[in-house]
Amino acid sequence: MLILASKSPRRKELLSVITKDFIIKSANVDETLPDGIIPDEAVKYLSAIKAQPLKNGTDTIIGADTVVAVGGKILGKPADENEAFEMLKLLSGKTHSVFTGVTIITPDSQTTFCAETKVTFFELSDREINEYIALGESLDKAGAYAIQGRGSLFVEKIDGDYFNVVGLPISLLSRKLSAMIQ
């Protein structure tokens, strides 16, 4: 059985592009990051701690986590509307990286990898940011925006896997899964 260790409806939808044959389970884990951890290591660490509690010796587990980083600073999910505003203001007119870490645990092996996508935002006015935050779309998203929603209107260009920004690099995941399950 394939288990997606995530409560994210976006990850569920993306994994269903690869296969419909999976279930969703998740464990409550402490997602506090070690001090000084860099973004690509942070997502690998988080994906692993989400997958590990579900390891059972028979199933294949997929854990994933996504962060936005700009200037080496990790932006997770904003705690409130003020933090969402600050994050979007920080991303305005800049290129940032979106990192998704994925851990796959099979009965015989384990691998953890990371994908990076560069996203460039147009310059955003305070009014645009406030109107977006009022939609409620920003509070449960890394970096305070949803590229698959109205946040797409902020994007000037993207370099890399779009689906990675949504929350799961499905083409890379598909290849890794195929190589591990053969």
N, C-alpha and C. Protein backbone atom coordinates (compact mmCIF):
# COMPACT_ATOMS: atom_id res chain seq x y z
N MET A 1 0.85 -1.18 0.00
CA MET A 1 0.00 0.00 0.00
C MET A 1 0.89 1.24 0.00
N LEU A 2 0.48 2.24 -0.74
CA LEU A 2 1.16 3.53 -0.78
C LEU A 2 0.44 4.48 0.17
N ILE A 3 1.20 5.12 1.05
CA ILE A 3 0.64 6.04 2.04
C ILE A 3 1.25 7.43 1.84
N LEU A 4 0.40 8.43 1.67
CA LEU A 4 0.84 9.82 1.63
C LEU A 4 0.73 10.38 3.03
N ALA A 5 1.86 10.75 3.60
CA ALA A 5 1.91 11.27 4.97
C ALA A 5 1.72 12.78 4.94
N SER A 6 0.51 13.21 4.59
CA SER A 6 0.23 14.63 4.44
C SER A 6 -1.26 14.88 4.55
N LYS A 7 -1.61 16.01 5.14
CA LYS A 7 -3.02 16.42 5.20
C LYS A 7 -3.36 17.38 4.06
N SER A 8 -2.38 17.71 3.23
CA SER A 8 -2.56 18.71 2.18
C SER A 8 -3.46 18.20 1.06
N PRO A 9 -4.56 18.90 0.80
CA PRO A 9 -5.41 18.50 -0.34
C PRO A 9 -4.68 18.68 -1.68
N ARG A 10 -3.75 19.62 -1.74
CA ARG A 10 -2.99 19.83 -2.97
C ARG A 10 -2.07 18.64 -3.24
N ARG A 11 -1.41 18.14 -2.21
CA ARG A 11 -0.54 16.98 -2.41
C ARG A 11 -1.35 15.74 -2.79
N LYS A 12 -2.51 15.58 -2.18
CA LYS A 12 -3.39 14.46 -2.53
C LYS A 12 -3.75 14.52 -4.02
N GLU A 13 -4.13 15.69 -4.47
CA GLU A 13 -4.51 15.88 -5.88
C GLU A 13 -3.32 15.62 -6.80
N LEU A 14 -2.14 16.09 -6.42
CA LEU A 14 -0.96 15.91 -7.26
C LEU A 14 -0.52 14.45 -7.31
N LEU A 15 -0.53 13.76 -6.16
CA LEU A 15 -0.15 12.35 -6.16
C LEU A 15 -1.11 11.52 -7.00
N SER A 16 -2.37 11.94 -7.07
CA SER A 16 -3.35 11.18 -7.86
C SER A 16 -3.06 11.26 -9.36
N VAL A 17 -2.17 12.16 -9.78
CA VAL A 17 -1.72 12.18 -11.18
C VAL A 17 -0.83 10.96 -11.44
N ILE A 18 -0.06 10.56 -10.43
CA ILE A 18 0.83 9.41 -10.55
C ILE A 18 0.06 8.10 -10.37
N THR A 19 -0.78 8.05 -9.33
CA THR A 19 -1.56 6.85 -9.03
C THR A 19 -2.80 7.21 -8.22
N LYS A 20 -3.83 6.44 -8.40
CA LYS A 20 -5.05 6.62 -7.59
C LYS A 20 -5.03 5.66 -6.40
N ASP A 21 -4.06 4.76 -6.40
CA ASP A 21 -4.00 3.69 -5.40
C ASP A 21 -3.12 4.09 -4.21
N PHE A 22 -3.65 4.96 -3.36
CA PHE A 22 -2.94 5.35 -2.15
C PHE A 22 -3.95 5.79 -1.09
N ILE A 23 -3.48 5.81 0.14
CA ILE A 23 -4.30 6.33 1.24
C ILE A 23 -3.53 7.46 1.91
N ILE A 24 -4.25 8.23 2.69
CA ILE A 24 -3.65 9.34 3.41
C ILE A 24 -3.67 9.05 4.90
N LYS A 25 -2.51 9.22 5.51
CA LYS A 25 -2.37 9.13 6.96
C LYS A 25 -1.35 10.19 7.33
N SER A 26 -1.48 10.70 8.52
CA SER A 26 -0.44 11.62 8.98
C SER A 26 -0.30 11.50 10.48
N ALA A 27 0.88 11.80 10.94
CA ALA A 27 1.17 11.79 12.37
C ALA A 27 1.44 13.23 12.80
N ASN A 28 1.07 13.56 14.01
CA ASN A 28 1.42 14.87 14.54
C ASN A 28 2.89 14.84 14.94
N VAL A 29 3.67 15.72 14.31
CA VAL A 29 5.10 15.78 14.60
C VAL A 29 5.49 17.22 14.93
N ASP A 30 6.56 17.37 15.66
CA ASP A 30 7.10 18.68 15.98
C ASP A 30 7.90 19.16 14.77
N GLU A 31 7.42 20.22 14.12
CA GLU A 31 8.06 20.72 12.91
C GLU A 31 9.06 21.85 13.19
N THR A 32 9.51 21.96 14.43
CA THR A 32 10.51 22.96 14.77
C THR A 32 11.83 22.62 14.08
N LEU A 33 12.36 23.59 13.38
CA LEU A 33 13.61 23.37 12.65
C LEU A 33 14.83 23.62 13.54
N PRO A 34 15.87 22.84 13.33
CA PRO A 34 17.12 23.11 14.05
C PRO A 34 17.65 24.50 13.66
N ASP A 35 18.29 25.19 14.60
CA ASP A 35 18.85 26.52 14.33
C ASP A 35 19.86 26.45 13.19
N GLY A 36 19.79 27.45 12.31
CA GLY A 36 20.78 27.60 11.25
C GLY A 36 20.63 26.67 10.06
N ILE A 37 19.58 25.87 10.02
CA ILE A 37 19.40 24.93 8.92
C ILE A 37 19.07 25.71 7.63
N ILE A 38 19.65 25.28 6.52
CA ILE A 38 19.41 25.94 5.24
C ILE A 38 18.15 25.37 4.59
N PRO A 39 17.52 26.13 3.69
CA PRO A 39 16.20 25.74 3.16
C PRO A 39 16.11 24.34 2.56
N ASP A 40 17.08 23.94 1.72
CA ASP A 40 16.96 22.62 1.10
C ASP A 40 17.11 21.50 2.13
N GLU A 41 17.92 21.71 3.14
CA GLU A 41 18.05 20.72 4.21
C GLU A 41 16.82 20.73 5.11
N ALA A 42 16.22 21.91 5.29
CA ALA A 42 15.02 22.03 6.13
C ALA A 42 13.87 21.18 5.59
N VAL A 43 13.63 21.26 4.28
CA VAL A 43 12.51 20.50 3.71
C VAL A 43 12.78 19.01 3.70
N LYS A 44 14.03 18.63 3.54
CA LYS A 44 14.36 17.20 3.61
C LYS A 44 14.16 16.69 5.04
N TYR A 45 14.59 17.48 6.01
CA TYR A 45 14.41 17.13 7.41
C TYR A 45 12.91 16.98 7.74
N LEU A 46 12.11 17.96 7.33
CA LEU A 46 10.68 17.94 7.63
C LEU A 46 9.96 16.79 6.92
N SER A 47 10.34 16.52 5.68
CA SER A 47 9.69 15.41 4.96
C SER A 47 9.98 14.08 5.66
N ALA A 48 11.20 13.94 6.15
CA ALA A 48 11.58 12.69 6.82
C ALA A 48 10.85 12.52 8.15
N ILE A 49 10.73 13.60 8.93
CA ILE A 49 10.05 13.44 10.23
C ILE A 49 8.55 13.23 10.06
N LYS A 50 8.00 13.62 8.92
CA LYS A 50 6.59 13.34 8.64
C LYS A 50 6.37 11.89 8.20
N ALA A 51 7.35 11.33 7.49
CA ALA A 51 7.22 9.96 6.97
C ALA A 51 7.59 8.90 8.02
N GLN A 52 8.60 9.16 8.81
CA GLN A 52 9.14 8.15 9.74
C GLN A 52 8.11 7.52 10.67
N PRO A 53 7.20 8.29 11.30
CA PRO A 53 6.26 7.66 12.23
C PRO A 53 5.33 6.63 11.59
N LEU A 54 5.20 6.67 10.27
CA LEU A 54 4.29 5.75 9.58
C LEU A 54 5.00 4.52 9.02
N LYS A 55 6.32 4.49 9.16
CA LYS A 55 7.10 3.34 8.68
C LYS A 55 6.64 2.08 9.40
N ASN A 56 6.34 1.03 8.60
CA ASN A 56 5.80 -0.19 9.21
C ASN A 56 6.36 -1.48 8.63
N GLY A 57 7.28 -1.37 7.68
CA GLY A 57 7.91 -2.56 7.14
C GLY A 57 7.17 -3.22 5.99
N THR A 58 5.97 -2.76 5.67
CA THR A 58 5.23 -3.36 4.56
C THR A 58 4.78 -2.33 3.52
N ASP A 59 4.50 -1.12 3.94
CA ASP A 59 3.96 -0.10 3.03
C ASP A 59 5.04 0.84 2.52
N THR A 60 4.72 1.56 1.46
CA THR A 60 5.57 2.64 0.95
C THR A 60 4.99 3.95 1.44
N ILE A 61 5.82 4.74 2.08
CA ILE A 61 5.39 6.00 2.69
C ILE A 61 6.02 7.16 1.93
N ILE A 62 5.23 8.20 1.69
CA ILE A 62 5.74 9.43 1.08
C ILE A 62 5.45 10.57 2.05
N GLY A 63 6.50 11.24 2.49
CA GLY A 63 6.37 12.45 3.29
C GLY A 63 6.90 13.63 2.48
N ALA A 64 6.31 14.81 2.66
CA ALA A 64 6.75 15.97 1.89
C ALA A 64 6.55 17.24 2.71
N ASP A 65 7.37 18.24 2.39
CA ASP A 65 7.21 19.55 3.00
C ASP A 65 7.75 20.60 2.02
N THR A 66 7.12 21.77 2.04
CA THR A 66 7.49 22.86 1.14
C THR A 66 7.75 24.13 1.94
N VAL A 67 8.83 24.83 1.57
CA VAL A 67 9.08 26.16 2.12
C VAL A 67 9.45 27.11 0.99
N VAL A 68 9.24 28.38 1.28
CA VAL A 68 9.67 29.45 0.40
C VAL A 68 10.89 30.07 1.06
N ALA A 69 11.89 30.43 0.27
CA ALA A 69 13.08 31.07 0.83
C ALA A 69 13.50 32.24 -0.04
N VAL A 70 13.86 33.31 0.62
CA VAL A 70 14.36 34.49 -0.07
C VAL A 70 15.54 35.02 0.74
N GLY A 71 16.66 35.22 0.06
CA GLY A 71 17.85 35.69 0.74
C GLY A 71 18.29 34.78 1.88
N GLY A 72 18.08 33.47 1.72
CA GLY A 72 18.46 32.52 2.75
C GLY A 72 17.48 32.41 3.90
N LYS A 73 16.46 33.27 3.91
CA LYS A 73 15.45 33.25 4.98
C LYS A 73 14.31 32.33 4.60
N ILE A 74 13.97 31.41 5.50
CA ILE A 74 12.88 30.46 5.26
C ILE A 74 11.55 31.09 5.65
N LEU A 75 10.60 31.03 4.72
CA LEU A 75 9.24 31.50 4.99
C LEU A 75 8.31 30.29 4.97
N GLY A 76 7.80 29.94 6.12
CA GLY A 76 6.83 28.86 6.20
C GLY A 76 5.44 29.42 6.03
N LYS A 77 4.49 28.84 6.72
CA LYS A 77 3.12 29.35 6.70
C LYS A 77 3.03 30.53 7.67
N PRO A 78 2.38 31.62 7.25
CA PRO A 78 2.27 32.78 8.15
C PRO A 78 1.36 32.47 9.35
N ALA A 79 1.71 33.04 10.48
CA ALA A 79 0.93 32.83 11.70
C ALA A 79 -0.37 33.63 11.68
N ASP A 80 -0.36 34.76 10.97
CA ASP A 80 -1.54 35.63 10.93
C ASP A 80 -1.46 36.54 9.71
N GLU A 81 -2.45 37.42 9.57
CA GLU A 81 -2.50 38.30 8.40
C GLU A 81 -1.34 39.28 8.36
N ASN A 82 -0.89 39.75 9.51
CA ASN A 82 0.25 40.67 9.54
C ASN A 82 1.51 40.00 9.02
N GLU A 83 1.74 38.76 9.45
CA GLU A 83 2.91 38.03 8.97
C GLU A 83 2.77 37.72 7.48
N ALA A 84 1.56 37.42 7.02
CA ALA A 84 1.33 37.20 5.58
C ALA A 84 1.69 38.45 4.80
N PHE A 85 1.28 39.60 5.30
CA PHE A 85 1.59 40.87 4.63
C PHE A 85 3.11 41.05 4.53
N GLU A 86 3.80 40.83 5.64
CA GLU A 86 5.25 41.00 5.66
C GLU A 86 5.94 40.05 4.68
N MET A 87 5.46 38.81 4.62
CA MET A 87 6.05 37.85 3.68
C MET A 87 5.85 38.30 2.24
N LEU A 88 4.64 38.69 1.89
CA LEU A 88 4.36 39.09 0.52
C LEU A 88 5.10 40.37 0.16
N LYS A 89 5.25 41.27 1.10
CA LYS A 89 6.02 42.50 0.88
C LYS A 89 7.49 42.13 0.61
N LEU A 90 7.99 41.16 1.34
CA LEU A 90 9.38 40.71 1.16
C LEU A 90 9.58 40.07 -0.22
N LEU A 91 8.58 39.35 -0.71
CA LEU A 91 8.68 38.67 -2.01
C LEU A 91 8.44 39.62 -3.19
N SER A 92 7.80 40.74 -2.94
CA SER A 92 7.44 41.70 -3.98
C SER A 92 8.65 42.15 -4.79
N GLY A 93 8.56 41.98 -6.12
CA GLY A 93 9.60 42.44 -7.02
C GLY A 93 10.88 41.62 -7.00
N LYS A 94 10.85 40.47 -6.35
CA LYS A 94 12.06 39.66 -6.19
C LYS A 94 11.85 38.24 -6.72
N THR A 95 12.99 37.57 -6.89
CA THR A 95 12.98 36.15 -7.20
C THR A 95 13.24 35.40 -5.90
N HIS A 96 12.42 34.40 -5.65
CA HIS A 96 12.60 33.56 -4.46
C HIS A 96 12.63 32.10 -4.90
N SER A 97 13.03 31.25 -3.98
CA SER A 97 13.08 29.81 -4.26
C SER A 97 11.98 29.11 -3.48
N VAL A 98 11.37 28.13 -4.12
CA VAL A 98 10.43 27.24 -3.45
C VAL A 98 11.08 25.87 -3.43
N PHE A 99 11.26 25.34 -2.22
CA PHE A 99 11.87 24.04 -2.03
C PHE A 99 10.82 23.06 -1.53
N THR A 100 10.76 21.89 -2.14
CA THR A 100 9.95 20.81 -1.60
C THR A 100 10.87 19.63 -1.36
N GLY A 101 10.83 19.15 -0.13
CA GLY A 101 11.57 17.94 0.22
C GLY A 101 10.61 16.77 0.23
N VAL A 102 11.09 15.63 -0.22
CA VAL A 102 10.27 14.42 -0.27
C VAL A 102 11.09 13.26 0.30
N THR A 103 10.45 12.50 1.17
CA THR A 103 11.05 11.27 1.68
C THR A 103 10.16 10.11 1.25
N ILE A 104 10.80 9.09 0.68
CA ILE A 104 10.10 7.86 0.30
C ILE A 104 10.70 6.74 1.13
N ILE A 105 9.84 6.03 1.84
CA ILE A 105 10.28 4.88 2.63
C ILE A 105 9.56 3.65 2.09
N THR A 106 10.33 2.66 1.63
CA THR A 106 9.76 1.37 1.21
C THR A 106 10.17 0.33 2.25
N PRO A 107 9.65 -0.87 2.17
CA PRO A 107 10.09 -1.90 3.11
C PRO A 107 11.60 -2.16 3.04
N ASP A 108 12.23 -1.87 1.88
CA ASP A 108 13.64 -2.20 1.69
C ASP A 108 14.59 -1.01 1.70
N SER A 109 14.07 0.20 1.52
CA SER A 109 14.98 1.34 1.39
C SER A 109 14.30 2.65 1.75
N GLN A 110 15.13 3.68 1.79
CA GLN A 110 14.62 5.02 2.06
C GLN A 110 15.46 6.01 1.28
N THR A 111 14.80 7.03 0.73
CA THR A 111 15.51 8.11 0.07
C THR A 111 14.82 9.43 0.40
N THR A 112 15.62 10.46 0.45
CA THR A 112 15.10 11.81 0.67
C THR A 112 15.75 12.71 -0.36
N PHE A 113 14.94 13.54 -1.02
CA PHE A 113 15.47 14.45 -2.03
C PHE A 113 14.72 15.77 -1.97
N CYS A 114 15.21 16.71 -2.74
CA CYS A 114 14.64 18.06 -2.71
C CYS A 114 14.58 18.60 -4.13
N ALA A 115 13.54 19.35 -4.43
CA ALA A 115 13.43 20.05 -5.71
C ALA A 115 13.34 21.55 -5.42
N GLU A 116 13.93 22.35 -6.30
CA GLU A 116 13.90 23.80 -6.15
C GLU A 116 13.33 24.43 -7.40
N THR A 117 12.43 25.37 -7.23
CA THR A 117 11.86 26.15 -8.33
C THR A 117 12.03 27.62 -7.98
N LYS A 118 12.49 28.39 -8.95
CA LYS A 118 12.65 29.84 -8.75
C LYS A 118 11.40 30.54 -9.28
N VAL A 119 10.86 31.44 -8.45
CA VAL A 119 9.66 32.19 -8.80
C VAL A 119 9.96 33.68 -8.66
N THR A 120 9.62 34.44 -9.69
CA THR A 120 9.81 35.89 -9.64
C THR A 120 8.45 36.56 -9.58
N PHE A 121 8.30 37.44 -8.60
CA PHE A 121 7.07 38.21 -8.44
C PHE A 121 7.19 39.58 -9.10
N PHE A 122 6.07 40.08 -9.61
CA PHE A 122 5.98 41.48 -9.99
C PHE A 122 6.09 42.32 -8.72
N GLU A 123 6.32 43.60 -8.89
CA GLU A 123 6.26 44.54 -7.77
C GLU A 123 4.79 44.61 -7.32
N LEU A 124 4.54 44.44 -6.03
CA LEU A 124 3.17 44.41 -5.50
C LEU A 124 2.90 45.65 -4.67
N SER A 125 1.72 46.22 -4.86
CA SER A 125 1.33 47.37 -4.03
C SER A 125 0.75 46.85 -2.71
N ASP A 126 0.74 47.69 -1.71
CA ASP A 126 0.14 47.32 -0.43
C ASP A 126 -1.33 46.96 -0.63
N ARG A 127 -2.00 47.67 -1.53
CA ARG A 127 -3.41 47.39 -1.79
C ARG A 127 -3.60 45.98 -2.36
N GLU A 128 -2.76 45.61 -3.33
CA GLU A 128 -2.84 44.26 -3.92
C GLU A 128 -2.63 43.19 -2.84
N ILE A 129 -1.64 43.42 -1.99
CA ILE A 129 -1.33 42.46 -0.93
C ILE A 129 -2.51 42.34 0.03
N ASN A 130 -3.04 43.47 0.46
CA ASN A 130 -4.16 43.44 1.41
C ASN A 130 -5.41 42.80 0.82
N GLU A 131 -5.69 43.07 -0.45
CA GLU A 131 -6.84 42.45 -1.11
C GLU A 131 -6.66 40.94 -1.21
N TYR A 132 -5.45 40.51 -1.48
CA TYR A 132 -5.17 39.08 -1.57
C TYR A 132 -5.32 38.41 -0.20
N ILE A 133 -4.78 39.02 0.81
CA ILE A 133 -4.88 38.46 2.17
C ILE A 133 -6.34 38.36 2.59
N ALA A 134 -7.15 39.34 2.21
CA ALA A 134 -8.58 39.33 2.56
C ALA A 134 -9.32 38.14 1.97
N LEU A 135 -8.78 37.54 0.90
CA LEU A 135 -9.40 36.35 0.30
C LEU A 135 -9.26 35.12 1.20
N GLY A 136 -8.29 35.15 2.11
CA GLY A 136 -8.08 34.01 3.01
C GLY A 136 -7.21 32.91 2.42
N GLU A 137 -6.66 33.14 1.25
CA GLU A 137 -5.88 32.12 0.57
C GLU A 137 -4.46 31.99 1.11
N SER A 138 -3.98 33.00 1.80
CA SER A 138 -2.56 33.05 2.14
C SER A 138 -2.18 32.38 3.45
N LEU A 139 -3.11 32.16 4.35
CA LEU A 139 -2.75 31.75 5.71
C LEU A 139 -2.24 30.32 5.85
N ASP A 140 -2.60 29.42 4.98
CA ASP A 140 -2.11 28.05 5.14
C ASP A 140 -1.13 27.65 4.04
N LYS A 141 -0.42 28.65 3.50
CA LYS A 141 0.52 28.40 2.41
C LYS A 141 1.91 28.92 2.77
N ALA A 142 2.92 28.13 2.46
CA ALA A 142 4.30 28.59 2.63
C ALA A 142 4.51 29.85 1.80
N GLY A 143 5.10 30.87 2.40
CA GLY A 143 5.34 32.12 1.69
C GLY A 143 4.10 32.98 1.54
N ALA A 144 2.97 32.53 2.08
CA ALA A 144 1.71 33.28 2.12
C ALA A 144 1.03 33.44 0.76
N TYR A 145 1.33 32.54 -0.20
CA TYR A 145 0.60 32.62 -1.47
C TYR A 145 0.38 31.23 -2.05
N ALA A 146 -0.68 31.14 -2.87
CA ALA A 146 -1.01 29.90 -3.57
C ALA A 146 -0.85 30.15 -5.06
N ILE A 147 0.18 29.54 -5.65
CA ILE A 147 0.42 29.76 -7.08
C ILE A 147 -0.72 29.18 -7.92
N GLN A 148 -1.42 28.17 -7.39
CA GLN A 148 -2.53 27.56 -8.12
C GLN A 148 -3.83 28.34 -7.96
N GLY A 149 -3.79 29.41 -7.17
CA GLY A 149 -4.97 30.24 -6.94
C GLY A 149 -4.72 31.67 -7.41
N ARG A 150 -5.28 32.62 -6.67
CA ARG A 150 -5.12 34.03 -7.02
C ARG A 150 -3.69 34.52 -6.88
N GLY A 151 -2.88 33.81 -6.10
CA GLY A 151 -1.47 34.15 -5.97
C GLY A 151 -0.74 34.08 -7.31
N SER A 152 -1.32 33.36 -8.26
CA SER A 152 -0.71 33.26 -9.59
C SER A 152 -0.61 34.63 -10.27
N LEU A 153 -1.46 35.56 -9.87
CA LEU A 153 -1.45 36.89 -10.48
C LEU A 153 -0.23 37.70 -10.07
N PHE A 154 0.50 37.26 -9.08
CA PHE A 154 1.72 37.94 -8.63
C PHE A 154 2.95 37.48 -9.40
N VAL A 155 2.84 36.36 -10.11
CA VAL A 155 4.00 35.71 -10.69
C VAL A 155 4.36 36.29 -12.06
N GLU A 156 5.57 36.82 -12.14
CA GLU A 156 6.09 37.33 -13.41
C GLU A 156 6.68 36.19 -14.23
N LYS A 157 7.46 35.31 -13.57
CA LYS A 157 8.02 34.16 -14.28
C LYS A 157 8.37 33.07 -13.28
N ILE A 158 8.55 31.87 -13.83
CA ILE A 158 8.88 30.71 -13.03
C ILE A 158 9.98 29.92 -13.75
N ASP A 159 10.93 29.43 -12.98
CA ASP A 159 12.02 28.63 -13.55
C ASP A 159 12.08 27.32 -12.77
N GLY A 160 11.57 26.26 -13.37
CA GLY A 160 11.54 24.96 -12.71
C GLY A 160 10.15 24.35 -12.76
N ASP A 161 9.94 23.37 -11.90
CA ASP A 161 8.71 22.58 -11.87
C ASP A 161 7.58 23.35 -11.17
N TYR A 162 6.56 23.70 -11.92
CA TYR A 162 5.39 24.39 -11.36
C TYR A 162 4.78 23.60 -10.21
N PHE A 163 4.65 22.29 -10.40
CA PHE A 163 4.00 21.45 -9.39
C PHE A 163 4.78 21.41 -8.08
N ASN A 164 6.09 21.63 -8.16
CA ASN A 164 6.90 21.75 -6.96
C ASN A 164 6.42 22.93 -6.11
N VAL A 165 6.05 24.02 -6.76
CA VAL A 165 5.57 25.21 -6.05
C VAL A 165 4.20 24.91 -5.41
N VAL A 166 3.39 24.14 -6.08
CA VAL A 166 2.09 23.75 -5.53
C VAL A 166 2.28 22.84 -4.31
N GLY A 167 3.35 22.02 -4.30
CA GLY A 167 3.62 21.22 -3.11
C GLY A 167 4.18 19.83 -3.32
N LEU A 168 4.37 19.40 -4.58
CA LEU A 168 4.91 18.07 -4.82
C LEU A 168 5.51 18.01 -6.23
N PRO A 169 6.82 17.76 -6.35
CA PRO A 169 7.44 17.67 -7.68
C PRO A 169 7.10 16.32 -8.31
N ILE A 170 5.95 16.23 -8.95
CA ILE A 170 5.40 14.93 -9.33
C ILE A 170 6.21 14.18 -10.37
N SER A 171 6.83 14.86 -11.31
CA SER A 171 7.60 14.12 -12.31
C SER A 171 8.84 13.48 -11.68
N LEU A 172 9.53 14.23 -10.82
CA LEU A 172 10.70 13.68 -10.12
C LEU A 172 10.26 12.58 -9.15
N LEU A 173 9.18 12.81 -8.43
CA LEU A 173 8.66 11.80 -7.50
C LEU A 173 8.30 10.51 -8.25
N SER A 174 7.65 10.63 -9.38
CA SER A 174 7.26 9.46 -10.16
C SER A 174 8.47 8.64 -10.55
N ARG A 175 9.52 9.29 -10.98
CA ARG A 175 10.75 8.59 -11.39
C ARG A 175 11.42 7.91 -10.20
N LYS A 176 11.47 8.60 -9.08
CA LYS A 176 12.10 8.02 -7.87
C LYS A 176 11.29 6.83 -7.39
N LEU A 177 9.96 6.96 -7.37
CA LEU A 177 9.10 5.85 -6.94
C LEU A 177 9.30 4.62 -7.84
N SER A 178 9.30 4.86 -9.14
CA SER A 178 9.47 3.75 -10.10
C SER A 178 10.80 3.03 -9.87
N ALA A 179 11.84 3.79 -9.63
CA ALA A 179 13.17 3.19 -9.42
C ALA A 179 13.22 2.39 -8.11
N MET A 180 12.51 2.84 -7.09
CA MET A 180 12.56 2.18 -5.78
C MET A 180 11.65 0.97 -5.69
N ILE A 181 10.53 0.99 -6.40
CA ILE A 181 9.53 -0.07 -6.25
C ILE A 181 9.77 -1.24 -7.21
N GLN A 182 10.61 -1.08 -8.20
CA GLN A 182 10.87 -2.17 -9.17
C GLN A 182 11.44 -3.40 -8.50
